[in-house]
Coordinates of C-alpha atoms in Angstrom, one line a residue:
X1 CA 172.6 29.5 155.2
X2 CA 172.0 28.1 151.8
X3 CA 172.2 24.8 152.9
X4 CA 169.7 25.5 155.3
X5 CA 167.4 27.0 152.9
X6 CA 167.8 24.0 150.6
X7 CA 167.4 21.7 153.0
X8 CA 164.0 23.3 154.4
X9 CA 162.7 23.1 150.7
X10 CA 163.1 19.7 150.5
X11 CA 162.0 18.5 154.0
X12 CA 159.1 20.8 153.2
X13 CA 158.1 19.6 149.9
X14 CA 159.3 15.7 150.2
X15 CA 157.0 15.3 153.9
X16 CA 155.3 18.2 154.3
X17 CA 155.4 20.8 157.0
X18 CA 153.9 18.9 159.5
X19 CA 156.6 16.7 159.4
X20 CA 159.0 18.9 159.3
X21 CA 160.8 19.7 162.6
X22 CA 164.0 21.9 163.5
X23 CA 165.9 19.4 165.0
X24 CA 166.2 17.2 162.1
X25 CA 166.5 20.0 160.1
X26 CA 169.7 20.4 162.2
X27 CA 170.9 17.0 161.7
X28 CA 170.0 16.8 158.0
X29 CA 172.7 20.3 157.9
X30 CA 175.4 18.8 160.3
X31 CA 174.9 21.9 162.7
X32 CA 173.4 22.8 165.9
X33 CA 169.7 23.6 167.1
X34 CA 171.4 26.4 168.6
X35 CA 172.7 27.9 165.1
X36 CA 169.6 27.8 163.2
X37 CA 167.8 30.0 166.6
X38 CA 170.2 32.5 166.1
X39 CA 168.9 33.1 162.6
X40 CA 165.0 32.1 163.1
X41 CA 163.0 32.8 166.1
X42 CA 161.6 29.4 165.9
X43 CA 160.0 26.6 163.0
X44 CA 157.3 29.0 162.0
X45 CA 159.7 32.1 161.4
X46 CA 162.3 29.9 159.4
X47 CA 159.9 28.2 157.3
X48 CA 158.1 32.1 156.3
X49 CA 161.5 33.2 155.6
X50 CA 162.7 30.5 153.2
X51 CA 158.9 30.3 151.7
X52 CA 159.2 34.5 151.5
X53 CA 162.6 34.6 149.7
X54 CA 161.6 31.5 147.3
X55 CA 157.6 33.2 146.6
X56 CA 160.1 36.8 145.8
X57 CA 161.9 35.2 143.4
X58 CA 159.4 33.8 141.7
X59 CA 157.3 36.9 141.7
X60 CA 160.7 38.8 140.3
X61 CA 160.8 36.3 137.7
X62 CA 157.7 36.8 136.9
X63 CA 157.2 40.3 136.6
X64 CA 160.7 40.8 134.8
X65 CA 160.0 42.6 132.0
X66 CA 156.5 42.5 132.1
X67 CA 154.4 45.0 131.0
X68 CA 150.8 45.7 132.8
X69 CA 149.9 47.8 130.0
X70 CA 150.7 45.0 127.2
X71 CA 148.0 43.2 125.3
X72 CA 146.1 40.8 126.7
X73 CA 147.0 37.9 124.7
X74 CA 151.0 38.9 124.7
X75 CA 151.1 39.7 128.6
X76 CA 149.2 36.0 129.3
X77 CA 151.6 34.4 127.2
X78 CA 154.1 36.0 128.7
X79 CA 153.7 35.4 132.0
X80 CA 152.8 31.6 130.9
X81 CA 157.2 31.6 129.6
X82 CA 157.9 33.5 132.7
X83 CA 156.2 31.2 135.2
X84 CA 157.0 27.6 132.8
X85 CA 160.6 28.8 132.6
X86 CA 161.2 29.5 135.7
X87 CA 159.3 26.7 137.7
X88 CA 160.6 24.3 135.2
X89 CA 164.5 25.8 136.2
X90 CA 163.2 25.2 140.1
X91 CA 161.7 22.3 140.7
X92 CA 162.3 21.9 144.2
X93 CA 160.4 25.9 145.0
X94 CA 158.1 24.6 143.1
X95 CA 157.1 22.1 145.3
X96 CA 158.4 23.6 148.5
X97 CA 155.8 27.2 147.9
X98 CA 152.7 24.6 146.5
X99 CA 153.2 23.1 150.2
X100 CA 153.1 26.7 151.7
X101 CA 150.4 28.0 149.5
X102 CA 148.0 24.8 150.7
X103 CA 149.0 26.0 154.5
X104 CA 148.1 28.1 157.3
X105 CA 151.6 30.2 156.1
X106 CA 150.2 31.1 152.8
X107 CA 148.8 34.1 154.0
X108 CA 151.7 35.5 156.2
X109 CA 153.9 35.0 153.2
X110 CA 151.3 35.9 150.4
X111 CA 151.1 39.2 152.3
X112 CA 154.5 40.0 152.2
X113 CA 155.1 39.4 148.6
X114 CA 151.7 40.4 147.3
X115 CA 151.8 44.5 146.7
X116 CA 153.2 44.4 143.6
X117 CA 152.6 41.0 142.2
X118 CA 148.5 41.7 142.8
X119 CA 148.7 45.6 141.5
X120 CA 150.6 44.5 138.7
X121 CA 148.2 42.0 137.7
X122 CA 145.0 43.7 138.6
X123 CA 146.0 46.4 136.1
X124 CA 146.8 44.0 133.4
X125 CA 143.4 42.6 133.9
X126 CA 141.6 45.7 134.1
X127 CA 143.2 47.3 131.1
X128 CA 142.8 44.1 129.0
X129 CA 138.6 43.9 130.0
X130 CA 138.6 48.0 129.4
X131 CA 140.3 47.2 126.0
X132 CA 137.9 44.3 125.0
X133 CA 140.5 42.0 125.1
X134 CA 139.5 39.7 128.1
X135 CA 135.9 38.9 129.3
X136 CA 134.8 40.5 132.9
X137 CA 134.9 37.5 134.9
X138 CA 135.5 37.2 138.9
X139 CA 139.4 37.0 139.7
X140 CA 139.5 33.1 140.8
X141 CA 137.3 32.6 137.9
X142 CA 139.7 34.4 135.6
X143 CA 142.9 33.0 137.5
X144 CA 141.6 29.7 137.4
X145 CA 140.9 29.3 133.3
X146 CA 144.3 31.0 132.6
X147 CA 146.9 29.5 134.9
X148 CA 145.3 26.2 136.1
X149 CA 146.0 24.3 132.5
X150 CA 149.8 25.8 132.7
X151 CA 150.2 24.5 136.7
X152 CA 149.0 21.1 135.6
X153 CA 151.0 20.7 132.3
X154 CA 154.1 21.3 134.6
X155 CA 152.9 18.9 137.1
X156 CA 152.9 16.6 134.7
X157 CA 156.2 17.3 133.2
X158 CA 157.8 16.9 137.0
X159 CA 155.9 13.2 137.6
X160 CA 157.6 12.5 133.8
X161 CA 153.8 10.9 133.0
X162 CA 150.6 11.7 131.7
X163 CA 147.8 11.3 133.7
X164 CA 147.3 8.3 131.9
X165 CA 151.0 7.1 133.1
X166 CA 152.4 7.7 129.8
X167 CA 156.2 9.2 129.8
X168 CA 155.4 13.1 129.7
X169 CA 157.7 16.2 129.4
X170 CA 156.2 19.4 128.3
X171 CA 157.5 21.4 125.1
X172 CA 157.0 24.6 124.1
X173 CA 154.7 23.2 120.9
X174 CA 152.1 21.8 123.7
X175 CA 152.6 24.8 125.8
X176 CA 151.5 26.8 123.1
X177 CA 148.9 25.0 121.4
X178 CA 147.7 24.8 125.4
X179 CA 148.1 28.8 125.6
X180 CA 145.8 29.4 122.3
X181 CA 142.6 27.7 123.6
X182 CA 143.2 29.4 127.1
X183 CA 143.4 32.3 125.4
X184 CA 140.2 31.3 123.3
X185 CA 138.4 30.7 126.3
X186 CA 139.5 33.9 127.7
X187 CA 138.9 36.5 125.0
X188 CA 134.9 38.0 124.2

């Protein structure tokens, strides 16, 4: 079933899920319609399956290691290796759970991943405003100033140009020097 797994990633994230269908997911794996319905009820249950196990892996990745009870500035940095290193790795999860988060699935499989991921976090937050480490801002406010420059760095680094079309691969100097004014931005 790896194949099939694989091969939903990339339908998925090369034409998007509307495009995607069962049967040429079939013919893409050289098996039977009938094989893939004895392991998925249908479209919707294969694709929140694959999109579940790629979102827990990448939540596992993650939150290896991690600490909720860390610094501020050490946790965010951190989770910004965890997440670069790992997305970087997976290119094609990458794109395959940006496609699901943009759809209606994004909920369905947000809500089976999400316990620990969002208790993790919102006690890494909460300890780091109690400390004095992080300003009180709103959590898409908050989410949005300290992961939003790392998701675009990396979706430069996958297009291999800048947005001004110059060749573009990210190193761990610029993902730093990236992470400090985040973390500037971030801090009282």
């Amino acid at each position: 079933m790896e194949l099939v797994r694989n091969m939903t990633m990339q339908m998925v994230a090369a034409n998007g899920i509307e495009n995607f269908s069962v049967n040429s997911l079939a013919k893409a794996c050289g098996i039977s319609v009938a094989t893939l319905y004895i392991y998925y009820k249908d479209k919707d249950d294969l694709i929140a399956q694959v999109a579940i196990e790629e979102g827990t892996q990448l939540t596992n990745a993650i939150l290896k290691d991690f600490d909720p009870d860390q610094s501020f500035e050490t946790g965010l940095w951190q989770q910004w290796q965890s997440r670069a290193q790992y997305l970087m790795a997976n290119p094609l999860s990458s794109s395959f759970l940006e496609k699901i988060h943009m759809s209606s699935y994004s909920e369905k499989v947000g809500g089976a991943i999400s316990n620990m991921f969002h208790n993790t976090m919102h006690r890494f937050v909460e300890g780091a405003v109690k400390r004095g480490e992080l300003v009180p801002l709103q959590v898409e406010a908050w989410w949005s100033v300290a992961f939003a420059p790392l998701y675009n760095l990396l979706r430069f680094h996958y297009q291999g140009r800048s947005i001004s079309k110059k060749p573009f691969a990210l190193t761990d100097e610029l993902l730093r020097q990236t992470f400090e004014v985040v973390v500037k931005a971030l801090k009282p």
